[in-house]
Structure formats: C-alpha cells, structure tokens
Coordinates of C-alpha atoms in Angstrom, one line a residue:
A1 CA 0.0 0.3 0.0
A2 CA 2.8 2.5 1.0
G3 CA 4.8 1.5 -2.5
R4 CA 1.5 1.7 -4.5
L5 CA 0.4 5.4 -2.7
G6 CA 3.6 7.0 -3.3
V7 CA 5.3 6.5 0.2
P8 CA 7.5 3.7 0.4
Q9 CA 9.8 5.2 2.6
V10 CA 6.8 4.4 6.0
A11 CA 7.7 0.6 4.8
V12 CA 11.4 0.8 4.2
R13 CA 11.4 2.7 7.9
L14 CA 9.4 0.2 9.2
L15 CA 11.8 -2.6 8.2
L16 CA 14.5 -1.2 9.4
S17 CA 13.6 0.5 12.5
H18 CA 15.0 -1.4 15.9
D19 CA 13.0 1.3 18.4
A20 CA 9.3 -1.0 19.1
L21 CA 7.4 2.5 19.6
E22 CA 7.7 3.9 16.1
R23 CA 7.3 0.1 14.3
E24 CA 4.2 0.5 16.3
Q25 CA 3.3 4.0 14.8
L26 CA 4.4 3.1 11.4
A27 CA 3.0 -0.4 11.1
K28 CA -0.5 1.5 12.1
E29 CA 0.1 4.1 9.3
L30 CA 1.1 1.3 6.9
I31 CA -2.7 0.0 8.0
K32 CA -4.5 3.2 7.3
L33 CA -2.9 3.7 4.3
N34 CA -3.4 0.4 2.9
K35 CA -7.3 0.7 4.0
E36 CA -7.1 4.0 1.6
R37 CA -5.9 2.0 -1.1
K38 CA -8.3 -0.2 -0.6
K39 CA -11.1 2.8 -0.8
I40 CA -9.9 4.2 -3.6
G41 CA -9.4 0.9 -5.3
E42 CA -13.7 -0.1 -4.7
G43 CA -13.9 4.0 -6.0
A44 CA -12.4 2.7 -9.1
W45 CA -13.9 0.1 -9.4
D46 CA -17.2 1.2 -9.1
R47 CA -16.5 3.3 -11.5
M48 CA -14.6 1.0 -14.5
F49 CA -16.2 -1.9 -14.3
P50 CA -19.6 -0.5 -16.6
K51 CA -16.9 1.0 -19.1
A52 CA -15.2 -2.7 -18.9
V53 CA -18.3 -4.8 -20.6
K54 CA -18.0 -1.8 -23.3
S55 CA -14.8 -2.5 -23.6
L56 CA -15.4 -6.2 -23.9
E57 CA -17.4 -5.9 -26.3
E58 CA -15.1 -3.8 -28.5
H59 CA -12.4 -5.9 -28.5
N60 CA -14.1 -9.2 -29.3
N61 CA -14.2 -10.6 -26.1
K62 CA -10.7 -11.1 -25.9
L63 CA -9.3 -7.9 -24.1
I64 CA -10.3 -5.0 -21.8
V65 CA -8.9 -1.7 -22.5
L66 CA -9.6 1.2 -20.0
N67 CA -7.8 4.5 -19.2
D68 CA -9.4 6.7 -16.4
K69 CA -8.4 10.2 -16.1
N70 CA -9.0 9.7 -12.5
L71 CA -7.7 6.9 -12.1
H72 CA -4.8 7.0 -9.1
R73 CA -1.7 5.6 -11.0
G74 CA -1.0 3.2 -7.9
I75 CA -3.6 1.1 -8.6
T76 CA -3.8 0.3 -12.9
G77 CA -2.2 -3.5 -11.6
I78 CA -5.0 -3.5 -8.9
I79 CA -8.1 -2.8 -11.3
S80 CA -6.0 -4.7 -14.3
A81 CA -5.9 -7.7 -12.3
R82 CA -9.4 -7.5 -10.9
L83 CA -11.1 -6.9 -14.6
M84 CA -8.8 -9.9 -15.9
N85 CA -9.8 -12.6 -13.1
F86 CA -13.5 -11.2 -13.6
Y87 CA -13.6 -11.6 -16.9
H88 CA -11.3 -14.2 -17.5
V89 CA -9.4 -12.1 -20.5
P90 CA -6.4 -10.5 -20.6
S91 CA -7.1 -6.2 -19.3
I92 CA -5.3 -3.0 -20.1
V93 CA -6.0 -0.1 -17.3
I94 CA -4.1 2.8 -18.2
A95 CA -3.8 6.1 -15.9
H96 CA -3.4 9.7 -16.9
L97 CA -0.4 11.8 -15.1
E98 CA 0.2 15.1 -15.8
D99 CA 3.1 14.3 -18.4
K100 CA 2.6 10.9 -19.6
L101 CA 0.0 7.9 -19.0
I102 CA 1.2 4.8 -17.6
G103 CA -0.5 1.5 -17.7
S104 CA -0.8 -1.9 -16.5
I105 CA -1.5 -5.1 -18.1
R106 CA -2.6 -8.5 -16.3
S107 CA -3.2 -11.5 -18.6
N108 CA -3.7 -15.3 -18.2
K109 CA -2.1 -18.2 -19.7
T110 CA -3.6 -17.2 -23.0
L111 CA -1.4 -14.1 -24.0
N112 CA 2.2 -13.3 -22.9
A113 CA 1.6 -9.4 -21.6
K114 CA 5.0 -8.4 -22.1
E115 CA 5.1 -9.7 -26.1
F116 CA 1.6 -8.5 -26.7
L117 CA 3.3 -5.0 -25.4
S118 CA 6.6 -5.1 -27.4
Q119 CA 3.9 -4.6 -30.5
F120 CA 3.6 -1.2 -29.8
E121 CA 7.4 -0.4 -28.6
D122 CA 7.5 2.3 -31.1
L123 CA 5.0 4.3 -29.4
L124 CA 5.9 4.0 -25.4
I125 CA 8.5 5.3 -23.4
D126 CA 9.4 2.1 -21.9
F127 CA 7.8 -1.5 -21.0
G128 CA 8.6 -4.3 -19.0
G129 CA 7.3 -7.0 -17.5
H130 CA 6.6 -10.5 -17.7
P131 CA 4.2 -13.3 -19.5
R132 CA 1.1 -12.3 -16.9
A133 CA 1.9 -9.2 -15.8
A134 CA 4.0 -5.6 -17.8
G135 CA 3.5 -1.9 -17.4
F136 CA 3.7 0.5 -19.9
S137 CA 4.4 4.3 -20.1
I138 CA 3.7 6.7 -23.2
Q139 CA 3.2 10.3 -23.7
K140 CA -0.3 11.5 -24.1
H141 CA 0.2 12.3 -27.7
N142 CA 0.2 8.7 -28.7
L143 CA -2.3 7.4 -26.4
E144 CA -5.2 7.8 -29.6
L145 CA -2.8 6.0 -32.0
L146 CA -2.3 3.0 -29.3
L147 CA -5.5 2.5 -28.6
R148 CA -6.3 2.1 -32.5
R149 CA -3.6 -0.2 -32.8
I150 CA -4.5 -2.0 -29.7
Y151 CA -8.4 -2.1 -31.1
Q152 CA -6.4 -3.6 -34.2
A153 CA -4.6 -6.4 -32.8
S154 CA -7.3 -7.4 -30.3
H155 CA -9.1 -8.8 -33.3
N156 CA -6.2 -11.0 -34.5
L157 CA -5.6 -12.4 -31.4
G158 CA -6.5 -16.2 -31.0
I159 CA -7.8 -16.2 -27.7
S160 CA -11.4 -16.0 -25.9
Q161 CA -12.5 -15.9 -22.1
A162 CA -10.8 -18.8 -20.7
E163 CA -10.3 -19.5 -17.3
D164 CA -7.1 -20.4 -15.9
I165 CA -7.0 -24.0 -14.5
L166 CA -5.2 -24.4 -10.9
S167 CA -2.6 -27.3 -10.9
I168 CA -1.9 -29.0 -8.0
D169 CA 0.9 -30.9 -6.9
A170 CA 0.0 -32.3 -3.8
E171 CA -2.8 -31.6 -0.6
I172 CA -1.1 -31.0 2.6
P173 CA -3.1 -31.7 5.4

C-alpha cells in the first residue's frame, strides 16, 4: 500500500527501525494507507466495471482496455488484475499523469503480456514485465494511436475468455 500510494519510505522505515514504539506507529500508518488504497480501489472499480463491459464487446470478448483520467496511478495493476480475474481475459488499465500516461496489463495464460506490449514499442516511452503482468508508459499525444493499434491487434488475437486451470501438485493436510 505504501508504495502504491507513493510513500514507500514508510514500509522501509518499518523494516529498518530498531525502536518498538516507532515500528508500532509505522505499522498503524501502513494499515491506514492500506485502508485508503482499498477505498481508492473500490471507487475505481465502481467507475470502471461498466466501462469494462463495453470494452470487452468492442474487443471481440478477447481483451479489456480502459483508460481513466481520474484513476490513481498506484492501482492500475490492481484494477487490471481484478478485471482479468472477473472476465477471464487480458486487461489493460491506463492512468493519466500530468506529463504522461502509465498502464498495466494483466493476463492469464492465453496472452504473453510483455510480448503483446512489444508490438507497440515504437509508441511507448518504456515497458517491461513478464508473461502474466507488464507495465508501460507513453506520451499523451500517442494514446489515441496506441488505442487504435491495440484494437486492431485484439481482433487478431487467437484467444477467448478462458479460466486459468489451477494445477495442484499435492494436498497438504
């Protein structure tokens, strides 16, 4: 929560502190930050959920792409993961900052998130991640072109809504 809300030093100080009272105070601050993050997340989910239905239809039920000028940058990954888990398709969520946009993509096993973003490398400031989760940043003036190219790419994807299969190696009593 501290990192997502832009104050990672709270967590670092908690881990490095030798003072029990200070650790207790910092732990309370982290709990408060986590409650704030959850509240921000729930508000964003309420706004994004209806938009997700429309986006899913526009992208042939293969992908969700949302961008929101009021979304807190620290929860793009959380919202993207929640959408992916709810709809069982890869999801991209983009937040607007003052000078650029940042986005997160979360995917199930049907799409390699990092490889998908590499198609748009010429438009992105930077990107990185792994097959199931990736992030990127882009200049505002490139957003519309990115959205058009993602739309085109989504129609060529050979994926559909699919739940991940949970593989269990052993049961622990």
